Short mmCIF file of C-alpha atoms in Angstrom, two decimals:
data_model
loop_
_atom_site.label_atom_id
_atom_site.label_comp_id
_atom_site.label_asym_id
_atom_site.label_seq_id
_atom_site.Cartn_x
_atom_site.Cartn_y
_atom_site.Cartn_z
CA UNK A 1 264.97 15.51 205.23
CA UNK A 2 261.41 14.34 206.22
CA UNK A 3 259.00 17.11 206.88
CA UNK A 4 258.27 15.86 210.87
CA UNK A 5 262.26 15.16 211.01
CA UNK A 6 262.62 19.19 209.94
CA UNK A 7 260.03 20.49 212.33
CA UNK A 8 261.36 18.28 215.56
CA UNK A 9 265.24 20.05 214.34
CA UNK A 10 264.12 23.07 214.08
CA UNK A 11 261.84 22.92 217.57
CA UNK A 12 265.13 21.90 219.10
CA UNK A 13 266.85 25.09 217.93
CA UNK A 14 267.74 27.51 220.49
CA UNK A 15 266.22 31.26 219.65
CA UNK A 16 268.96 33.21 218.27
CA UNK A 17 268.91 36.32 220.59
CA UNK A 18 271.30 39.00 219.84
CA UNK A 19 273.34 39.53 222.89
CA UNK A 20 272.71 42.89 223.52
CA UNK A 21 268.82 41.71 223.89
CA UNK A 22 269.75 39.47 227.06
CA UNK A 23 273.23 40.49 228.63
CA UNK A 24 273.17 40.77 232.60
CA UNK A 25 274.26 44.23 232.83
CA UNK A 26 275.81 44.43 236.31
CA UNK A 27 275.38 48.52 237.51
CA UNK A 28 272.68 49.85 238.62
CA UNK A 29 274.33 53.19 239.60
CA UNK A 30 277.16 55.40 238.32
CA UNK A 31 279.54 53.68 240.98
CA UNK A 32 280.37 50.46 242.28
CA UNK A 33 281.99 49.38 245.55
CA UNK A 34 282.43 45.59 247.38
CA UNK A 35 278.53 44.77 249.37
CA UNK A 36 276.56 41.40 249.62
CA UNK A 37 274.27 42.34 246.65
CA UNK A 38 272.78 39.16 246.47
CA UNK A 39 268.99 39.03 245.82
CA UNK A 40 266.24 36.41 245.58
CA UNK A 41 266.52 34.13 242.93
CA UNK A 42 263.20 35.00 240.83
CA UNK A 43 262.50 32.07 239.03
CA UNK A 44 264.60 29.83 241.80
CA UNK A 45 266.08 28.09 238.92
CA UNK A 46 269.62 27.08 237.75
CA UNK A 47 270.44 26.70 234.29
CA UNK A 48 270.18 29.43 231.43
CA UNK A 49 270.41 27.84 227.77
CA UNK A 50 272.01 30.49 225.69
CA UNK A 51 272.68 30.20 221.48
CA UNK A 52 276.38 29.59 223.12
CA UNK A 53 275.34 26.61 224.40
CA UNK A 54 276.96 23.99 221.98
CA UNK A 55 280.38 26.04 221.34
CA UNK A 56 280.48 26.41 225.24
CA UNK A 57 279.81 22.98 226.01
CA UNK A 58 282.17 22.09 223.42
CA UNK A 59 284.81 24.31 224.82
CA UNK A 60 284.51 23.36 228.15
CA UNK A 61 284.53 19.52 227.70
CA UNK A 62 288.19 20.41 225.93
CA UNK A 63 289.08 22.06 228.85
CA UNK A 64 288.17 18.58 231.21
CA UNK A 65 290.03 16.34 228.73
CA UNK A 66 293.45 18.78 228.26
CA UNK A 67 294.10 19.98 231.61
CA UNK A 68 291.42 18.42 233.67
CA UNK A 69 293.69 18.89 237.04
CA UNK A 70 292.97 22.93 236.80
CA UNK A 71 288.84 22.35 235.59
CA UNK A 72 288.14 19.43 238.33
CA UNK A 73 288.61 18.65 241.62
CA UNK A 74 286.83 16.99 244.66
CA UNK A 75 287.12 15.40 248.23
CA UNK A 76 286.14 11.73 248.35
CA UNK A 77 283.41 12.39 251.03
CA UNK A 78 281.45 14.94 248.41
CA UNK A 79 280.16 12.18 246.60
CA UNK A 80 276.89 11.93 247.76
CA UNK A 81 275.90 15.62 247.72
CA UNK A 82 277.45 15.56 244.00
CA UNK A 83 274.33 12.91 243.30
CA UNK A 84 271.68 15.32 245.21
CA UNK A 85 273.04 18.31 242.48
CA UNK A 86 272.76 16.17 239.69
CA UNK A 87 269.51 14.85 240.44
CA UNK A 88 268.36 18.37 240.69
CA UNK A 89 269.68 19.53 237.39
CA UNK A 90 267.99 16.87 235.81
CA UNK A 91 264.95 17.40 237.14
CA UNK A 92 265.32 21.42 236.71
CA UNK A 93 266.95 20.97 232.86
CA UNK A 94 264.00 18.41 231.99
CA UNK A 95 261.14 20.57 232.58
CA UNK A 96 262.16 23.88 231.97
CA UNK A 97 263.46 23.03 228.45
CA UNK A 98 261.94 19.47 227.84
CA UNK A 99 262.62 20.01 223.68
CA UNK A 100 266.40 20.01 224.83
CA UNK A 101 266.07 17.50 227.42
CA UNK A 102 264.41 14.60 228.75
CA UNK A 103 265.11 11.37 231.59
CA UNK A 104 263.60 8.38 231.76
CA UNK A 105 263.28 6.75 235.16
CA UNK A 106 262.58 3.01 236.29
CA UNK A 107 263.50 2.91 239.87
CA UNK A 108 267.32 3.55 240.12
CA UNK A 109 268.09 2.98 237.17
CA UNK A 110 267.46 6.07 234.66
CA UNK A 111 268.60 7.41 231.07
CA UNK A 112 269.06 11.15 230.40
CA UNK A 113 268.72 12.66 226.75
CA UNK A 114 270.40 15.64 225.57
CA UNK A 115 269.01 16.41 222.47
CA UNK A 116 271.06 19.37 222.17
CA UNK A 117 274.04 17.37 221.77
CA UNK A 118 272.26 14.23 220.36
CA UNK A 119 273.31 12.42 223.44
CA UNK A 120 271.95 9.72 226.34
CA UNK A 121 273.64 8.35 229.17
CA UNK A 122 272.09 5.35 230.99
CA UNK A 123 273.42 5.28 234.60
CA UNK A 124 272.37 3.74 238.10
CA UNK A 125 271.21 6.32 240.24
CA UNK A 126 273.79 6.80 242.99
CA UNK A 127 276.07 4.01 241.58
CA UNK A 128 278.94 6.21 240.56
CA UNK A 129 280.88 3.04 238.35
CA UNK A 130 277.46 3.64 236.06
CA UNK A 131 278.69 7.02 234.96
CA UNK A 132 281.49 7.80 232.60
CA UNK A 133 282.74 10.62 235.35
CA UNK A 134 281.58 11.91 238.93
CA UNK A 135 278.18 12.89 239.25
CA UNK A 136 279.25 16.66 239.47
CA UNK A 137 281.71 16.43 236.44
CA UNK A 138 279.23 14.63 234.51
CA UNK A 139 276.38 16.24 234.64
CA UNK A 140 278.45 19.91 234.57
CA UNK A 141 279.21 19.02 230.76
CA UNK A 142 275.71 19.56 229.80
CA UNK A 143 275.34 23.31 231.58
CA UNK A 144 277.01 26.58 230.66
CA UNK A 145 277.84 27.17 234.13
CA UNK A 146 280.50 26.30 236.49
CA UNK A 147 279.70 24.08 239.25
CA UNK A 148 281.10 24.62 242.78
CA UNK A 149 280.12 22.49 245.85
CA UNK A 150 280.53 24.30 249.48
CA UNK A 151 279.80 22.04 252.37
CA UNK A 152 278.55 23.46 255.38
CA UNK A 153 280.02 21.38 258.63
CA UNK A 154 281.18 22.86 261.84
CA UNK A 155 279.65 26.32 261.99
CA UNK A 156 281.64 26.95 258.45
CA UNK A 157 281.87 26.39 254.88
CA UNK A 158 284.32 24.44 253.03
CA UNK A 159 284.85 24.40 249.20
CA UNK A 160 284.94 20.57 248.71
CA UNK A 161 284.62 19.71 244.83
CA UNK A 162 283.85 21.66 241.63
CA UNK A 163 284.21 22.00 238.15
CA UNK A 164 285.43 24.98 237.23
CA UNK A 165 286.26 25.59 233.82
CA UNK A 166 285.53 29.14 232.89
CA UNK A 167 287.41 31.42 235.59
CA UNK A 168 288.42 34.79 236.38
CA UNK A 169 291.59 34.25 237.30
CA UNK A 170 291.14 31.91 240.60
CA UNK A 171 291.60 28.06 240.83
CA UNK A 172 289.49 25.21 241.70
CA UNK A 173 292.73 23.05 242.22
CA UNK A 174 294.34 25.87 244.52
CA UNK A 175 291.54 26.41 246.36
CA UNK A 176 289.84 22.75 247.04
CA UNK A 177 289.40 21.97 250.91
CA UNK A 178 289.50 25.95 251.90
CA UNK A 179 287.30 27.32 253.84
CA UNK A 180 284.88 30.28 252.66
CA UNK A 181 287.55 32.76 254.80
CA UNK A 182 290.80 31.42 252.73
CA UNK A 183 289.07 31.83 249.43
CA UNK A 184 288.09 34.75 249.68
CA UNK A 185 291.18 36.23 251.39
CA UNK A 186 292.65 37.86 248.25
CA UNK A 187 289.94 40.30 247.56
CA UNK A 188 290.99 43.69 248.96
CA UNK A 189 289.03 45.13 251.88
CA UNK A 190 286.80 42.19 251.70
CA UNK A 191 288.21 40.28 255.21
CA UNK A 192 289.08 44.02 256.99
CA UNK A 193 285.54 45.81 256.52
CA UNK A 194 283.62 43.00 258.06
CA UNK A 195 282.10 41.74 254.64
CA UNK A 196 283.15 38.78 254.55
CA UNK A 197 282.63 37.30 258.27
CA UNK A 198 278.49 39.13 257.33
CA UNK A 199 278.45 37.32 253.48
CA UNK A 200 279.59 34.41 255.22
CA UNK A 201 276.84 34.46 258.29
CA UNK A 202 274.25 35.06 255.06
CA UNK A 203 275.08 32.10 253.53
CA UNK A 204 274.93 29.62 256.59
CA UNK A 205 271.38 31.36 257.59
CA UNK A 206 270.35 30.24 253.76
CA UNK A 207 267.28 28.26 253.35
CA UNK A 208 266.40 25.18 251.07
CA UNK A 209 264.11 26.51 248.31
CA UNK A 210 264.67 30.40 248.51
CA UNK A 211 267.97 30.17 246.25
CA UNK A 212 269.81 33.88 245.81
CA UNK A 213 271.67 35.11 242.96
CA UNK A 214 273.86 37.75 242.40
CA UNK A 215 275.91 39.41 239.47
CA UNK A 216 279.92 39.76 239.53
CA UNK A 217 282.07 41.55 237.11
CA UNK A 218 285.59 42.20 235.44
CA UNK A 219 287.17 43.11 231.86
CA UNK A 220 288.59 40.66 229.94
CA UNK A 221 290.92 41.41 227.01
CA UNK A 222 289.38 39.47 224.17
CA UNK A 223 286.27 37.05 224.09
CA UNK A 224 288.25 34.53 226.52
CA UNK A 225 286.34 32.22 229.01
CA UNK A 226 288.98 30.55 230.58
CA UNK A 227 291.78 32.61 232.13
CA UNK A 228 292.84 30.68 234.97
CA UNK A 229 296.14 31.71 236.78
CA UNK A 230 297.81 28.88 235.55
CA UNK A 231 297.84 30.04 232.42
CA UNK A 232 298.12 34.02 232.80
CA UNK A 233 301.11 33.62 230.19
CA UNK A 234 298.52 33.06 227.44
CA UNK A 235 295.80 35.26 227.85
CA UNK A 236 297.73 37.90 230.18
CA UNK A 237 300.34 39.67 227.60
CA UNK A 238 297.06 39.83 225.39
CA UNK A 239 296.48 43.36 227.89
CA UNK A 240 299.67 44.44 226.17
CA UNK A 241 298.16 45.27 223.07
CA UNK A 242 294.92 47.18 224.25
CA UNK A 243 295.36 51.21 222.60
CA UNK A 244 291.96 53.75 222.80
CA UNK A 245 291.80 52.62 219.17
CA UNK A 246 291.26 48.86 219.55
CA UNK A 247 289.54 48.88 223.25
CA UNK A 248 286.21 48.80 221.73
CA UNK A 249 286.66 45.32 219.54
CA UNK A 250 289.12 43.56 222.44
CA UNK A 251 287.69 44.50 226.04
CA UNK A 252 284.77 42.72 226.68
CA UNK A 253 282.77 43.05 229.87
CA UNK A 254 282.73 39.93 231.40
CA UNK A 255 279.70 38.99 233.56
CA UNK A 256 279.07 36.31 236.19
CA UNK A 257 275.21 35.28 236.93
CA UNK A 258 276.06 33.77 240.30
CA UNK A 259 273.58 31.52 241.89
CA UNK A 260 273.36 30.20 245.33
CA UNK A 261 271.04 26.90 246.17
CA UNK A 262 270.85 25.46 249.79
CA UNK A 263 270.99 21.46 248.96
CA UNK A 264 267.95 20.34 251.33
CA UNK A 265 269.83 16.45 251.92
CA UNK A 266 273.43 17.47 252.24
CA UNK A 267 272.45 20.79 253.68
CA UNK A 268 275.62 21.84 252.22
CA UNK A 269 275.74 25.00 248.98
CA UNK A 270 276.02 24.71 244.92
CA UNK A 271 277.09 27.82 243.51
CA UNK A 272 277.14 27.99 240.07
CA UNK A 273 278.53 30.65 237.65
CA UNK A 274 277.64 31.45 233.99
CA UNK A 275 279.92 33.66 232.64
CA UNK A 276 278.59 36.11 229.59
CA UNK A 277 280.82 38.38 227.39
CA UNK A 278 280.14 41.21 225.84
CA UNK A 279 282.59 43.75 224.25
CA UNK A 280 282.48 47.34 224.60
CA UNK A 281 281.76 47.93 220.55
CA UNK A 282 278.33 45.93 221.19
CA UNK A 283 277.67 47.23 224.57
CA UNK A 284 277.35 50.76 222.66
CA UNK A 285 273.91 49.59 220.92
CA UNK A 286 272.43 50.53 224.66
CA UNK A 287 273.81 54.44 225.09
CA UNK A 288 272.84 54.34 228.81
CA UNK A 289 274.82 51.01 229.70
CA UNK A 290 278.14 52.61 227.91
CA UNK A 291 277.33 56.04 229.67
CA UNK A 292 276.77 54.73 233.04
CA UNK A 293 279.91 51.96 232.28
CA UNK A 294 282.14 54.89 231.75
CA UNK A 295 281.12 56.73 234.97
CA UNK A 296 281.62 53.64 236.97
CA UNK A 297 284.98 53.22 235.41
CA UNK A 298 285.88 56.94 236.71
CA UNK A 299 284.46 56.90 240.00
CA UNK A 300 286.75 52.91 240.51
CA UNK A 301 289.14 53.01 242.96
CA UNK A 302 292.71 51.89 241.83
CA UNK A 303 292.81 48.86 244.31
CA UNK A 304 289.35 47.07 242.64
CA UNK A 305 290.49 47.86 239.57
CA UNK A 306 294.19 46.13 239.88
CA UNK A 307 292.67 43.27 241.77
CA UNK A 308 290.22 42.80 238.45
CA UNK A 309 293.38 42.74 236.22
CA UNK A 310 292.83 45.79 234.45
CA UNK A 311 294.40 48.70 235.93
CA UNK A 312 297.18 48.58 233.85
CA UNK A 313 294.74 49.18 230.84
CA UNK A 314 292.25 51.13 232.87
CA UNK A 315 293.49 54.35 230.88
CA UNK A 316 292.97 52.67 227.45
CA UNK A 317 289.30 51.84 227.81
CA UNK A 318 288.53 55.56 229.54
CA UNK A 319 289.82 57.29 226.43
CA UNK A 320 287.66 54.80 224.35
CA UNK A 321 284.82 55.72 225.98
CA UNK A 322 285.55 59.33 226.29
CA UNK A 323 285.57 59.65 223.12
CA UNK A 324 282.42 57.16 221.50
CA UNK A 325 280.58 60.09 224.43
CA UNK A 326 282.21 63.51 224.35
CA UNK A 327 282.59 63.62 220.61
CA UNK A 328 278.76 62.14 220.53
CA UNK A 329 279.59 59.38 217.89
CA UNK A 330 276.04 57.71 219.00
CA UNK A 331 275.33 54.60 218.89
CA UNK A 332 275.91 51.44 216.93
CA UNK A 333 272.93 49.93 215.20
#
């Protein structure tokens, strides 16, 4: 390899970061209940390049091409806010990480570069027969996150396309055309305490250019990104096998960076998710995240922890952690 061709390779290299270095630890207590914890996005950006990025992208584009009826979905009239998102993840993607990406622009019609990937698309800007897919579902194969569009029309908010290929358990195909009410109906106490109707009044009050973000949590058993409901007969029975002894290698806190952009044409919501894993064996390099973990975990009540999908195995991971603690094992290096 030529010594330029070596340097421009390695310059498009994303930093190897050990995990424990940049996971979004979600507690900032010893207990956790249902709230609207959203803050102000600080930088107002979207996308977060992690060194997942090409297995992700990888993963999820499999997803799209084997069962692309549970990944993505999306109302006719949505097409021309799924333009306004992609034209603002280009923008975003090409200057905060122009080694990775880059556009080139005459008029309508533009090219985008994913070096990444060693891809470009050429495409007429708003001239969806120029793109291989929709605007949403094309440009959501070159992010980590999951893309969800929520219009905004008659004093209420409507899910009405996304591509959702990483979820905890919930549907894009089940819940396409709902409003912010129905899709949020099964979370317990969320609809009965009054959250819900305030979240919602928060998010039609939202404002173009002060985006919001907020972080959302469960336990997965094993690394897995994509438990949808459809296929709970995979990944569920894998909670079967979780014992004190193995809960440390399989359970892995799973994380959702959540981020919430008012779309200034449109006027209608993206809401993106990346989703981060981290199991509890590596989450033991920081002794005060396992400490205050296991003090959340004691303090849960039953009904957040069945609706997360772990209460049958809630009594597993507490006698892991009980004893990495009690019997002051310290921690991993």
């Amino acid at each position: 390899m030529k010594q330029k061709d070596a340097a421009l390779e390695n310059q498009n290299k994303i930093p190897n970061i050990p995990i424990i270095d940049r996971f979004p630890f979600p507690f900032k207590g010893n207990s956790y209940r249902y709230s609207n914890n959203a803050e102000v996005l600080e930088p107002p950006f979207l996308s977060n390049i992690t060194p997942e990025y090409v297995e992700e992208i990888k993963h999820k584009r499999k997803l799209l091409e084997s069962r692309k009826e549970h990944c993505y979905q999306s109302l006719s009239h949505s097409l021309e806010a799924q333009w306004e998102i992609l034209e603002m993840i280009i923008n975003e993607v090409t200057l905060l990480y122009p080694n990775y990406f880059s556009v080139k622009k005459s008029g309508p019609q533009w090219t985008f570069y994913n070096y990444l990937l060693q891809e470009e698309q050429s495409f007429t800007f708003g001239n969806s027969s120029t793109l291989p897919y929709e605007p949403l579902d094309f440009i959501g194969r070159h992010l980590q996150e999951d893309l969800i569009y929520i219009a905004q029309r008659d004093k209420d908010l409507y899910m009405d396309a996304g591509q959702l290929c990483f979820p905890a358990n919930w549907s894009i195909a089940f819940n396409l055309g709902m409003t912010y009410t129905e899709f949020h109906a099964p979370v317990p106490h969320f609809s009965t305490s009054g959250l819900a109707e305030k979240v919602r009044n928060f998010l039609l009050q939202m404002e173009s250019g002060k985006p919001w973000t907020r972080l959302n949590w469960t336990l997965t058993a094993e690394p897995i990104l994509d438990t949808f409901p459809e296929t709970f007969d995979d990944w569920g029975v894998k909670k079967e096998k979780i014992t004190p002894d193995n809960a440390g290698e399989l359970i892995h806190l799973r994380v959702e960076d959540q981020r919430l952009f008012r779309l200034p044409r449109s006027n209608g919501i993206l809401f993106s998710i990346h989703t981060h894993l981290i199991s509890l064996d590596e989450l033991r390099k920081k002794q005060e995240w396992i400490n205050q973990f296991y003090q959340v975990l004691n303090d849960l009540p039953d009904y957040i922890a069945q609706y997360k999908g772990f209460i049958s195995y809630k009594h597993q991971i507490t006698s892991y952690l009980e004893k990495i603690i009690k019997n002051k094992e310290g921690v991993l290096k």
